[in-house]
Coordinates of C-alpha atoms in Angstrom, one line a residue:
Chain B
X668 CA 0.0 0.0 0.0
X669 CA 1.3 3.6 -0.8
X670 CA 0.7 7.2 0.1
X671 CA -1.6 7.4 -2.5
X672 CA -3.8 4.4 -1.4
X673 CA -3.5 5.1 2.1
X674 CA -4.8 9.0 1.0
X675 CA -7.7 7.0 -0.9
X676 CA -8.6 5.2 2.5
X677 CA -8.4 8.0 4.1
X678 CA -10.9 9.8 2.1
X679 CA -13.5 6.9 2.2
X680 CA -13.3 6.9 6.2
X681 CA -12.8 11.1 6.9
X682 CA -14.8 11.8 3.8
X683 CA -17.1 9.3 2.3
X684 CA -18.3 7.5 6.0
X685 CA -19.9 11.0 7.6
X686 CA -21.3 11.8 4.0
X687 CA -23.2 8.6 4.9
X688 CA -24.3 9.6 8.1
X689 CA -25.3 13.1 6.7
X690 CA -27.6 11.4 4.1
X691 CA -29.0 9.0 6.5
X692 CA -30.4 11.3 8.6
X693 CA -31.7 14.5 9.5
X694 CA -33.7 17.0 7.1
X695 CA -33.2 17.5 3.6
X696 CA -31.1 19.9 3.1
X697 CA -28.7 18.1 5.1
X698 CA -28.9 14.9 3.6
X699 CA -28.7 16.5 -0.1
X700 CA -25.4 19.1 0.8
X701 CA -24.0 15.2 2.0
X702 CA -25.0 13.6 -1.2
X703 CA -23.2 16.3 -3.2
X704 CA -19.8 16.0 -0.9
X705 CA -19.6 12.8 -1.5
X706 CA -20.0 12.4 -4.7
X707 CA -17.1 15.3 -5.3
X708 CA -14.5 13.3 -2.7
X709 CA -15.5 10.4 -5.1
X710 CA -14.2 11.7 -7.6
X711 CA -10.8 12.3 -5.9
X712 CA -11.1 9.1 -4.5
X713 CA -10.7 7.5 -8.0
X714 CA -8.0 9.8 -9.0
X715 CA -5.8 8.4 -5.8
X716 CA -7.3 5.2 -6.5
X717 CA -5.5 5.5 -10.0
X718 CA -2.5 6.4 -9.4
X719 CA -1.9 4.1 -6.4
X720 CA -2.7 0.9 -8.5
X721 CA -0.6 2.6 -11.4
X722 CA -3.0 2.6 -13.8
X723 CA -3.6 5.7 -15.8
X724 CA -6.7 4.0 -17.3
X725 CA -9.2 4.3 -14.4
X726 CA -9.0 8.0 -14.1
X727 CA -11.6 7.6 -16.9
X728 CA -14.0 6.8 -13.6
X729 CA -13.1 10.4 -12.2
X730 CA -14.0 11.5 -15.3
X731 CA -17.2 10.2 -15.7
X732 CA -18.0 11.2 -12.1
X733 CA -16.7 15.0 -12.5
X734 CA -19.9 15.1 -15.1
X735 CA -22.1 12.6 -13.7
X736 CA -21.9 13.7 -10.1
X737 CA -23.1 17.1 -10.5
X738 CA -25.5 15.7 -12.9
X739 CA -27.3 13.6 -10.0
X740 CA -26.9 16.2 -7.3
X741 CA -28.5 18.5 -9.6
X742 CA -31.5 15.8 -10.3
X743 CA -32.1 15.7 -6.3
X744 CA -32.0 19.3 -6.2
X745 CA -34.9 19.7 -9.4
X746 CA -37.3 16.7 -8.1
X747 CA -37.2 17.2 -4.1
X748 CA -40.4 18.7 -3.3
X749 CA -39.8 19.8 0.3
X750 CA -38.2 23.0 1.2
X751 CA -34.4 23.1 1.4
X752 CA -33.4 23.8 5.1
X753 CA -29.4 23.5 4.6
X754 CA -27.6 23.6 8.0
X755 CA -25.4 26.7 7.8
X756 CA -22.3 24.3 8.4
X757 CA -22.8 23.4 4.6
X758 CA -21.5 26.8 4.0
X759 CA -18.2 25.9 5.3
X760 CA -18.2 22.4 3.1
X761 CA -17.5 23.9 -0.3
X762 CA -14.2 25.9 0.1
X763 CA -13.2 22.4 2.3
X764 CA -14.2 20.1 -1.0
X765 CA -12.6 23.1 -2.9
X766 CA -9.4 22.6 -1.0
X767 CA -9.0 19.3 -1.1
X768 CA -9.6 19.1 -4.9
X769 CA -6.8 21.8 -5.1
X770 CA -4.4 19.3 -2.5
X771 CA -5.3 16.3 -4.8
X772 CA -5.0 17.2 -8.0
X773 CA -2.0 19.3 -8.0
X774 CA 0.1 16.6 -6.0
X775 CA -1.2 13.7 -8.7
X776 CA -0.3 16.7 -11.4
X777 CA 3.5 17.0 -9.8
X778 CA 3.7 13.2 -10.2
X779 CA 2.5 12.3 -13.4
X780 CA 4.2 14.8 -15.4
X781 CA 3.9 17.0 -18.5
X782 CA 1.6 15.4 -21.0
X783 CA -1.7 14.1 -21.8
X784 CA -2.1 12.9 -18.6
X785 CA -1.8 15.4 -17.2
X786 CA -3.9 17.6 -19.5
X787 CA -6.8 15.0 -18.3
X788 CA -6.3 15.6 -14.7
X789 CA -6.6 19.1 -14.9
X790 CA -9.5 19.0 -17.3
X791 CA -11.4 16.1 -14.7
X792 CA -10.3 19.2 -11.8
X793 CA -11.6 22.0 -13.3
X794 CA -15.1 20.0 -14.5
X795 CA -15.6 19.0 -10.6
X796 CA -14.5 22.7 -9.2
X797 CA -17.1 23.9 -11.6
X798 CA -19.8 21.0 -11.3
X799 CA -18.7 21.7 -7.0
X800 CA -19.5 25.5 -7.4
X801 CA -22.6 25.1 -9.1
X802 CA -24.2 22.1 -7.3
X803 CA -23.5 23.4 -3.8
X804 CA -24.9 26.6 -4.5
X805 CA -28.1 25.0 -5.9
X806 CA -28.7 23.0 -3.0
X807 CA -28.8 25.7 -0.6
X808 CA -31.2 26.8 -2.6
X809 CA -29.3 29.8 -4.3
Chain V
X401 CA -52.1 -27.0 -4.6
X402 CA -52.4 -27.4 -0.8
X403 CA -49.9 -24.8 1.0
X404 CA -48.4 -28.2 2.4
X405 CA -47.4 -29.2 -0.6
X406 CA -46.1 -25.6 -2.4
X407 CA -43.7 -25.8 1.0
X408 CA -42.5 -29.3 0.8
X409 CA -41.6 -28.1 -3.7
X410 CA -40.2 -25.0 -2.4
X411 CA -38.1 -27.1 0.4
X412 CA -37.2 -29.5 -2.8
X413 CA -35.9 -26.6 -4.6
X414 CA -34.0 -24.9 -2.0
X415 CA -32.3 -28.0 -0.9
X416 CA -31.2 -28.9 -4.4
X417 CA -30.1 -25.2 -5.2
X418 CA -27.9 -25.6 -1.4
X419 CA -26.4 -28.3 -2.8
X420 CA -25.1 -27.4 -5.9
X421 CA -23.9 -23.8 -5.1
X422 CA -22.1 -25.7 -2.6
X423 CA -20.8 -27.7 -5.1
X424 CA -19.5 -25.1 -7.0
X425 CA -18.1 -22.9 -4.3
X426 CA -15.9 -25.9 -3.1
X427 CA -14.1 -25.8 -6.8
X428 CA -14.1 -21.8 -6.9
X429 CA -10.5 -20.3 -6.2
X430 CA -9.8 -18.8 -3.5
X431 CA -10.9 -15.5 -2.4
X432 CA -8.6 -11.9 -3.5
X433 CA -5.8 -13.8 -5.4
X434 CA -4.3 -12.5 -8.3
X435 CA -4.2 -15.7 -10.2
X436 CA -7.5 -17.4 -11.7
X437 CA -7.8 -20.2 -14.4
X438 CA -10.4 -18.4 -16.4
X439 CA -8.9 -14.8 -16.2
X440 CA -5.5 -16.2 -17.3
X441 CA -6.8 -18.0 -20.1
X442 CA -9.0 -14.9 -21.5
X443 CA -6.3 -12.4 -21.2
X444 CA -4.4 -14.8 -23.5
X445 CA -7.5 -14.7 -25.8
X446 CA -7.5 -10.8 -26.0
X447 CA -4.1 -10.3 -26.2
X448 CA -3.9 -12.3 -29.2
X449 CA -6.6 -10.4 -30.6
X450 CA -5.0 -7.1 -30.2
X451 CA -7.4 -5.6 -27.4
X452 CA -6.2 -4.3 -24.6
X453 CA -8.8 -4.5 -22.4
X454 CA -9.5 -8.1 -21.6
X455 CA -13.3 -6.8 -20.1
X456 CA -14.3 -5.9 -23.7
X457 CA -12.8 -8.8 -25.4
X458 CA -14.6 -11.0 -23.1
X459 CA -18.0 -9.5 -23.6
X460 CA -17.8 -8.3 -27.3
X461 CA -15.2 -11.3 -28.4
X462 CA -14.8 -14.2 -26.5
X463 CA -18.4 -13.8 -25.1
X464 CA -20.3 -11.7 -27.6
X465 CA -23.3 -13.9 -27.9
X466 CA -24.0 -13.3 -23.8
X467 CA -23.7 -9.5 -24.8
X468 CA -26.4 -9.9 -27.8
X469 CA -28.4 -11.8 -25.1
X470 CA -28.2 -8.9 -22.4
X471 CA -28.6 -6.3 -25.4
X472 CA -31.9 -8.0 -26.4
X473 CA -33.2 -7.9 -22.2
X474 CA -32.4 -4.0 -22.4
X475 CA -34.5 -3.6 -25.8
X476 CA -37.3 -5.8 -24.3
X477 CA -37.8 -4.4 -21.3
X478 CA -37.8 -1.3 -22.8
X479 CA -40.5 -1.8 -25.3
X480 CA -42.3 -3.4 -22.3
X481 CA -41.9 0.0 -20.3
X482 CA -43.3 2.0 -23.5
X483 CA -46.4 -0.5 -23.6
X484 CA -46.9 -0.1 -19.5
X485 CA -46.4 3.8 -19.5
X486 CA -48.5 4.9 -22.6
X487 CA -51.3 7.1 -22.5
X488 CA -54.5 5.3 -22.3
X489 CA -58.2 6.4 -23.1
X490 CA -58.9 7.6 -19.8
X491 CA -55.9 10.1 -19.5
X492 CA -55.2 13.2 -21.1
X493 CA -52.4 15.7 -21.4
X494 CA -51.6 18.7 -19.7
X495 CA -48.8 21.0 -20.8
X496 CA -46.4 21.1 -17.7
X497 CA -45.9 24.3 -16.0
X498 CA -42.3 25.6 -16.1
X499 CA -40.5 25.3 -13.0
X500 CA -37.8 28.3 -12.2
X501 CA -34.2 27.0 -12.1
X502 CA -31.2 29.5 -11.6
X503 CA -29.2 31.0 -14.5
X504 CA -26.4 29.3 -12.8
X505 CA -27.8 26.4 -12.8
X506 CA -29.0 27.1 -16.1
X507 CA -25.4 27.8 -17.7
X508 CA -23.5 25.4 -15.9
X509 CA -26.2 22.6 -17.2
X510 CA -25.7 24.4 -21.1
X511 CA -21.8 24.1 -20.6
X512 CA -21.6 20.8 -19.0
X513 CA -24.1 18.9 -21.8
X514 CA -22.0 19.1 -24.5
X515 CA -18.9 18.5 -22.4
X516 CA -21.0 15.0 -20.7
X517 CA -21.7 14.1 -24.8
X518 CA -18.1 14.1 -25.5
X519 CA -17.0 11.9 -22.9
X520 CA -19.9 9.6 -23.3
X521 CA -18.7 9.2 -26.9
X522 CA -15.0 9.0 -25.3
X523 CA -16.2 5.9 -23.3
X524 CA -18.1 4.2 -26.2
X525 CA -15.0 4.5 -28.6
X526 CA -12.6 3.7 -26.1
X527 CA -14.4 0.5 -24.8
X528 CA -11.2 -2.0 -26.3
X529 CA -8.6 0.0 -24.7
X530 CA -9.7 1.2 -21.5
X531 CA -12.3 0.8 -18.5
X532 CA -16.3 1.5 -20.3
X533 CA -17.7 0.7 -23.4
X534 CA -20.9 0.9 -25.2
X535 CA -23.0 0.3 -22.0
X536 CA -21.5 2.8 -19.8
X537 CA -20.7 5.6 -23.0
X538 CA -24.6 5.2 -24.0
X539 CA -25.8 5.7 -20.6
X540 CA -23.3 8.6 -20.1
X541 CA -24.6 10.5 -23.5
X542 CA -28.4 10.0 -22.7
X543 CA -27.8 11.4 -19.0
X544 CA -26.0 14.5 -20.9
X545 CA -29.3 14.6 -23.1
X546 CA -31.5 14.9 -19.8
X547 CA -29.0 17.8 -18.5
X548 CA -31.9 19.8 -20.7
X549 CA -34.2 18.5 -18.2
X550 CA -32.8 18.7 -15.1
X551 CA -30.7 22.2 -15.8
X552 CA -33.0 24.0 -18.0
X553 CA -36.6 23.1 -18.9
X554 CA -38.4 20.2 -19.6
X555 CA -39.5 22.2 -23.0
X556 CA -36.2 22.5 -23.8
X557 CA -35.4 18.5 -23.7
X558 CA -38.1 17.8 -25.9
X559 CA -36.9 20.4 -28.8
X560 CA -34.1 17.9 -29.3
X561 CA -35.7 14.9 -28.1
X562 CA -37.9 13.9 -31.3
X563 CA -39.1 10.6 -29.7
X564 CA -39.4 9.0 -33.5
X565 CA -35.6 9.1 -34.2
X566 CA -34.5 7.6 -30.7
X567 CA -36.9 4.4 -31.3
X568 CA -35.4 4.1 -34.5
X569 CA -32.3 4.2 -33.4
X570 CA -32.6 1.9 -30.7
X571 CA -34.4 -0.6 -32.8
X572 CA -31.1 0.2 -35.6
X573 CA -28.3 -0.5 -32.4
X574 CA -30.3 -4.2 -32.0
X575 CA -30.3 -4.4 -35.5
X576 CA -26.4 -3.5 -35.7
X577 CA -25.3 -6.2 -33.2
X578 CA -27.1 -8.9 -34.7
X579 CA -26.0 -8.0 -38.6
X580 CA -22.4 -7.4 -37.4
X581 CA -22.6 -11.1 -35.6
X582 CA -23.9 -12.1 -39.3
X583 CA -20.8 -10.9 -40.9
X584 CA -18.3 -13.7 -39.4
X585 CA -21.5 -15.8 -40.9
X586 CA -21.1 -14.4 -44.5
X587 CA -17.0 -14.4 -43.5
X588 CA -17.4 -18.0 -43.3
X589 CA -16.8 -18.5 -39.7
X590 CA -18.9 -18.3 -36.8
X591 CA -21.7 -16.3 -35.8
X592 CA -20.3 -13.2 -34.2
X593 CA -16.8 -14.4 -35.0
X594 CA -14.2 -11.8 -34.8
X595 CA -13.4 -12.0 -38.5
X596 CA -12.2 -8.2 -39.3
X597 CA -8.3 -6.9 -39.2
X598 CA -7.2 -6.9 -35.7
X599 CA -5.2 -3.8 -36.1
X600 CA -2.6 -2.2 -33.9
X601 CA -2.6 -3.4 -30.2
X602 CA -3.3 -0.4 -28.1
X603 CA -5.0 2.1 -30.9
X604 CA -8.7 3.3 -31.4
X605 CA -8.8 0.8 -34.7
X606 CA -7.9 -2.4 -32.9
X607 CA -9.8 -5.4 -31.5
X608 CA -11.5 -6.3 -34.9
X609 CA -15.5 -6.2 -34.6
X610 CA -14.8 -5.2 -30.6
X611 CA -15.4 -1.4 -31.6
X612 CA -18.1 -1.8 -34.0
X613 CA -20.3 -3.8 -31.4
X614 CA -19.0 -1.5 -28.9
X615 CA -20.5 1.1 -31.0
X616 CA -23.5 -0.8 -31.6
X617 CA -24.6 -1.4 -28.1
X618 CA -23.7 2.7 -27.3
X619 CA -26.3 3.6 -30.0
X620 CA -28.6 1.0 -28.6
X621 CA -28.3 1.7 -25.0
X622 CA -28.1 5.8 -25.7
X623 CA -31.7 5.6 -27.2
X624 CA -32.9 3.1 -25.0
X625 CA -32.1 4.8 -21.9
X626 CA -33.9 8.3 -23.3
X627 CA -36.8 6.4 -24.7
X628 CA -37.3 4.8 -21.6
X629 CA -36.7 8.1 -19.1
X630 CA -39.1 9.7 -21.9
X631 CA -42.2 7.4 -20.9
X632 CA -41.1 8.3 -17.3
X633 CA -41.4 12.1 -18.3
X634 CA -44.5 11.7 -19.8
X635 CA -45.9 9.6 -16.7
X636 CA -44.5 12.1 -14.1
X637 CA -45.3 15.2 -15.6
X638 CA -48.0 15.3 -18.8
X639 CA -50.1 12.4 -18.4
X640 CA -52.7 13.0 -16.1
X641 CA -55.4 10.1 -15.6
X642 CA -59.3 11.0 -14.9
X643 CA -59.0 9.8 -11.4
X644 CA -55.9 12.0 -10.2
X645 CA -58.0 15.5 -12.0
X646 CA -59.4 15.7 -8.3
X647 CA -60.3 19.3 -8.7
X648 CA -62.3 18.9 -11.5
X649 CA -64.8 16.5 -10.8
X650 CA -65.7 18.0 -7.2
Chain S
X805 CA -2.6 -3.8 3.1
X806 CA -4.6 -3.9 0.0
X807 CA -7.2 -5.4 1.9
X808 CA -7.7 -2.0 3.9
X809 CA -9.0 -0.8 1.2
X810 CA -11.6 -3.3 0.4
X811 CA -12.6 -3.7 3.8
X812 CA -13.6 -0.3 4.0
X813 CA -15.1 0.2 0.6
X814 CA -17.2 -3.4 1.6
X815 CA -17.5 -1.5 5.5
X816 CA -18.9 1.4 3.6
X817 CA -21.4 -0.7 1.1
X818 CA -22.8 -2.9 4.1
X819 CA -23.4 0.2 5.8
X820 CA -25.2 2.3 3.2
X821 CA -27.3 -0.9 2.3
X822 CA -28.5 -0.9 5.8
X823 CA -29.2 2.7 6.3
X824 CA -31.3 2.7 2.7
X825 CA -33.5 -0.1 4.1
X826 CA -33.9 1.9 7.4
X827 CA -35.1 4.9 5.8
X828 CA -38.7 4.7 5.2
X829 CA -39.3 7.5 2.7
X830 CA -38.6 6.3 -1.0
X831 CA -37.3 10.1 -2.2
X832 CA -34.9 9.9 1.0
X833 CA -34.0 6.4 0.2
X834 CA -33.3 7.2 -3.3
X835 CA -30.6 9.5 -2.1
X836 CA -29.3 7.2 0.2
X837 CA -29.2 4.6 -3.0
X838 CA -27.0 7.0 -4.7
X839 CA -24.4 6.8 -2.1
X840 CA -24.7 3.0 -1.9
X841 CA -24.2 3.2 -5.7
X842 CA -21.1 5.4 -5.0
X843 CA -19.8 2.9 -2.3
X844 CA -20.4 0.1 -5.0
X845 CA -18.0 1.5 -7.6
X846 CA -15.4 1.9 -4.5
X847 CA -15.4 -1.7 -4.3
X848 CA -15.9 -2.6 -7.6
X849 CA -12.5 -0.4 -8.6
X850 CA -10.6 -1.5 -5.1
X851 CA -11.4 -5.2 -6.3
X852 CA -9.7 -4.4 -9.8
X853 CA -13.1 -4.4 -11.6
X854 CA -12.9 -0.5 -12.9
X855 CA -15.5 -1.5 -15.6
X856 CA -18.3 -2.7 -13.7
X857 CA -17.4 0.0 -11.4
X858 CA -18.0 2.4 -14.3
X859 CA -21.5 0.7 -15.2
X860 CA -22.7 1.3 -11.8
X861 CA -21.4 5.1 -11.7
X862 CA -23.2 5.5 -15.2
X863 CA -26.7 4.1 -14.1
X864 CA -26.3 5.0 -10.7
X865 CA -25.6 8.4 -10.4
X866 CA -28.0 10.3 -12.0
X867 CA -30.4 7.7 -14.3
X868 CA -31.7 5.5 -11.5
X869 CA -32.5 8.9 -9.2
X870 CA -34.2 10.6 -12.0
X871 CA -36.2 7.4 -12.4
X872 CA -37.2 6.9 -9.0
X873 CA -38.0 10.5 -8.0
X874 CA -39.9 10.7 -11.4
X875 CA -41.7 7.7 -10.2
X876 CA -42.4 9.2 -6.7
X877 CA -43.8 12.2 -8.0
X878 CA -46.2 10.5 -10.4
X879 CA -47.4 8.3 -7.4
X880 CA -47.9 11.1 -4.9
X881 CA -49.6 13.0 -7.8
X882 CA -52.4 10.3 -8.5
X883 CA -52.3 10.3 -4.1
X884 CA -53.5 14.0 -4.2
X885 CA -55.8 13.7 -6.7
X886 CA -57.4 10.7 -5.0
X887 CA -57.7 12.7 -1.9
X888 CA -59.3 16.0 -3.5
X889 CA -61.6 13.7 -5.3
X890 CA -62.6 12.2 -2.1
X891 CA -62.8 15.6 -0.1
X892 CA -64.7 17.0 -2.7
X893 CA -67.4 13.9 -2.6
X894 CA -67.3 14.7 1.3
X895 CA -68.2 18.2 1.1
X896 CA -71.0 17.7 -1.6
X897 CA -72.8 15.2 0.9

């Protein structure tokens, strides 16, 4: 196991686990801001996942999440028909999911080097910082 | 058929099902190794086929007949959905009121469809090389295709989602898979027979009919999944049956 | 140490499964479902399976919500017209 696994497992127990716990319970708001964190973490999960096993090929996953993720946060955010009553926390979640985006992807950027590679991890981090700003906004309702 | 006796065939059958998946899970390999009599042997297959991921050349190769199989359970139970969800004498349709979204939303949803198309179509083409395929590409594009939906307006998803073409091009995807399987026929070998070129191992144009059934199964899959979320639409939003008009009849 | 991984990926699947089932309210559970399906690529990917991972990240993430929440609305539609209908008849009387 390497840093980069070991950051992956990190995420799934710091990250993923109280996402869980956030969607499991409690109001709406609260369980929708969770869904949408953990679907972004996801996303780096798969991009530590990928370069820990050494192969380039499954960043496609993060790829497919930094569009799809979004894409299903936004679904919840169209179709729930109660009122969104976001604990004010959530507020702080977004520059956190922002951050860490920034401490993954520059870190994997650094390791893999100049190329197309490279051009795809920077291209799967700006689509989630985008998708991030966008959906987090939206489910507090702004 | 006394409830006695529907217990004592039910008893028969689980017994005989205990003891056969015990059977089998006695010969199975252990659990998490990295070696496995099948997997070895298949990777041997696709390598010398020219595909690099052994995934695809098992389902569209090795396996392709299974594929057509699970193809044809996606395209029935679709045309089984449109049957269930159509719009019956007693029901009538009501134009959907627009619901605000925010021009963020809005934007980011305009920005992000074209963007979700292109790597749907990434996933479809690169289905022989890496992770994904015509499965997971098709049902990648049609989520991009609802984007309309869920970012912008329902009346803007159904500007660009003429519901004749999709059912065409679902029934063409079927149609695809089973003519392509018909050209190892005409080839002179097998049904779905991997007769073409293999190509260049590692490039777009490699694995022989791999891509083109990849391809195949994207269109079907693409169209299937919209027709299908259109009846769902339909059901949720326009269709409205005499029974559920409750202020009218009051 | 490998097997970290997939012990908490499986950890975090058993544990979604559970709290989907416990939650009674099918547009709540269909969020819950969507981490599940989240938790399920995790392990698919951890247990070297990246393309079944990818199929349940494709269906998962936004198709299967938008089917269920489309389904939930329909229902609780034909619900409220069902109970106009019947206050109606129960104000005529």
């Amino acid at each position: 196991m390497n840093w980069w696994l070991a950051g992956a497992a990190l995420l799934i127990l710091g990250g993923l686990g109280p996402c869980l716990w956030g969607a499991a319970t409690g109001g709406t708001g609260r369980r929708m801001t969770a869904q949408n964190t953990a679907t972004l973490l996801l996303c780096l999960v798969f991009l530590l996942l990928a370069q820990g096993y050494e192969r380039p090929a499954y960043t496609d996953l993060a790829l497919v999440v930094s569009v799809l993720g979004p894409a299903g946060t936004l679904v919840f955010v169209r179709l729930f028909e109660t009122p969104s009553d976001t604990p004010a926390a959530a507020r702080l979640l977004s520059p956190l999911v922002t951050a860490a985006t920034v401490a993954t992807v520059v870190p994997l950027c650094v390791a893999t080097g100049p190329g197309r590679a490279m051009a795809k991890l920077i291209v799967i981090g700006v689509l989630l910082l985008a998708g991030g700003a966008v959906t987090s906004r939206a489910v507090r309702g702004g | 058929m006394s409830r006695r006796f529907r217990l004592c065939v039910l008893a028969l059958g689980l017994l005989a099902f205990a003891a056969l998946f015990t059977a089998a899970c006695a010969e199975l390999p252990p659990f998490g190794g990295d070696r496995h009599p099948y997997g070895d042997r298949a990777v041997h297959a696709a390598l010398l086929r020219h595909t690099a991921n052994t995934v695809s050349a098992v389902n569209f190769d090795q396996r392709a007949l299974d594929t057509l199989g699970e193809e044809s359970i996606l395209f029935a139970s679709v045309l089984g959905t449109v049957v269930l969800l159509r719009q019956t004498s007693d029901e009538h349709r009501t134009v959907p009121k627009p619901s605000p979204v925010p021009d963020r939303t809005r934007r980011y949803g305009l920005l992000a469809l074209p963007v979700t198309l292109l790597i749907g179509l990434y996933v479809v083409a690169h289905g022989q090389l890496s992770p994904g395929g015509g499965f997971q590409g098709g049902v990648v594009v049609a989520t991009a295709v609802h984007l309309l939906y869920i970012a912008v307006d329902y009346r803007a998803l159904e500007r660009v989602r003429p519901l004749g073409p999709y059912e065409i091009a679902d029934a063409a995807g079927e149609a695809a898979y089973v003519l392509t399987g018909a050209g190892g026929l005409l080839a002179g070998a097998a049904y779905l027979a991997n007769v073409l070129p293999y190509g260049t191992f590692n490039t777009l144009s490699s694995g022989g009919t791999v891509p083109l059934l990849n391809a195949a199964v994207g269109v079907e899959v693409a169209a299937a999944v919209v027709v299908l979320l259109a009846r769902f639409l339909g059901q949720a939003l326009e269709i409205e049956g005499d029974e559920d008009r409750g202020e009218g009849k009051g | 140490m490998d097997d970290v991984l997939g012990g908490l990926a499986l950890l975090f699947v058993a544990a979604a499964a559970t709290a989907a089932v416990l939650n009674r309210d099918p547009a709540r559970q269909a969020l819950v479902l969507s981490l599940l399906g989240l938790g399920l690529a995790v392990l698919f990917t951890v247990l070297q399976a990246p393309d079944v991972g990818l199929s349940q990240l494709a269906v998962g993430s936004a198709i299967t919500p938008l089917m269920i929440l489309l389904t939930v609305r329909k229902v609780r539609r034909i619900g409220r017209g069902r109970q106009a209908e019947d206050d109606g008849k129960g104000r005529s009387r």
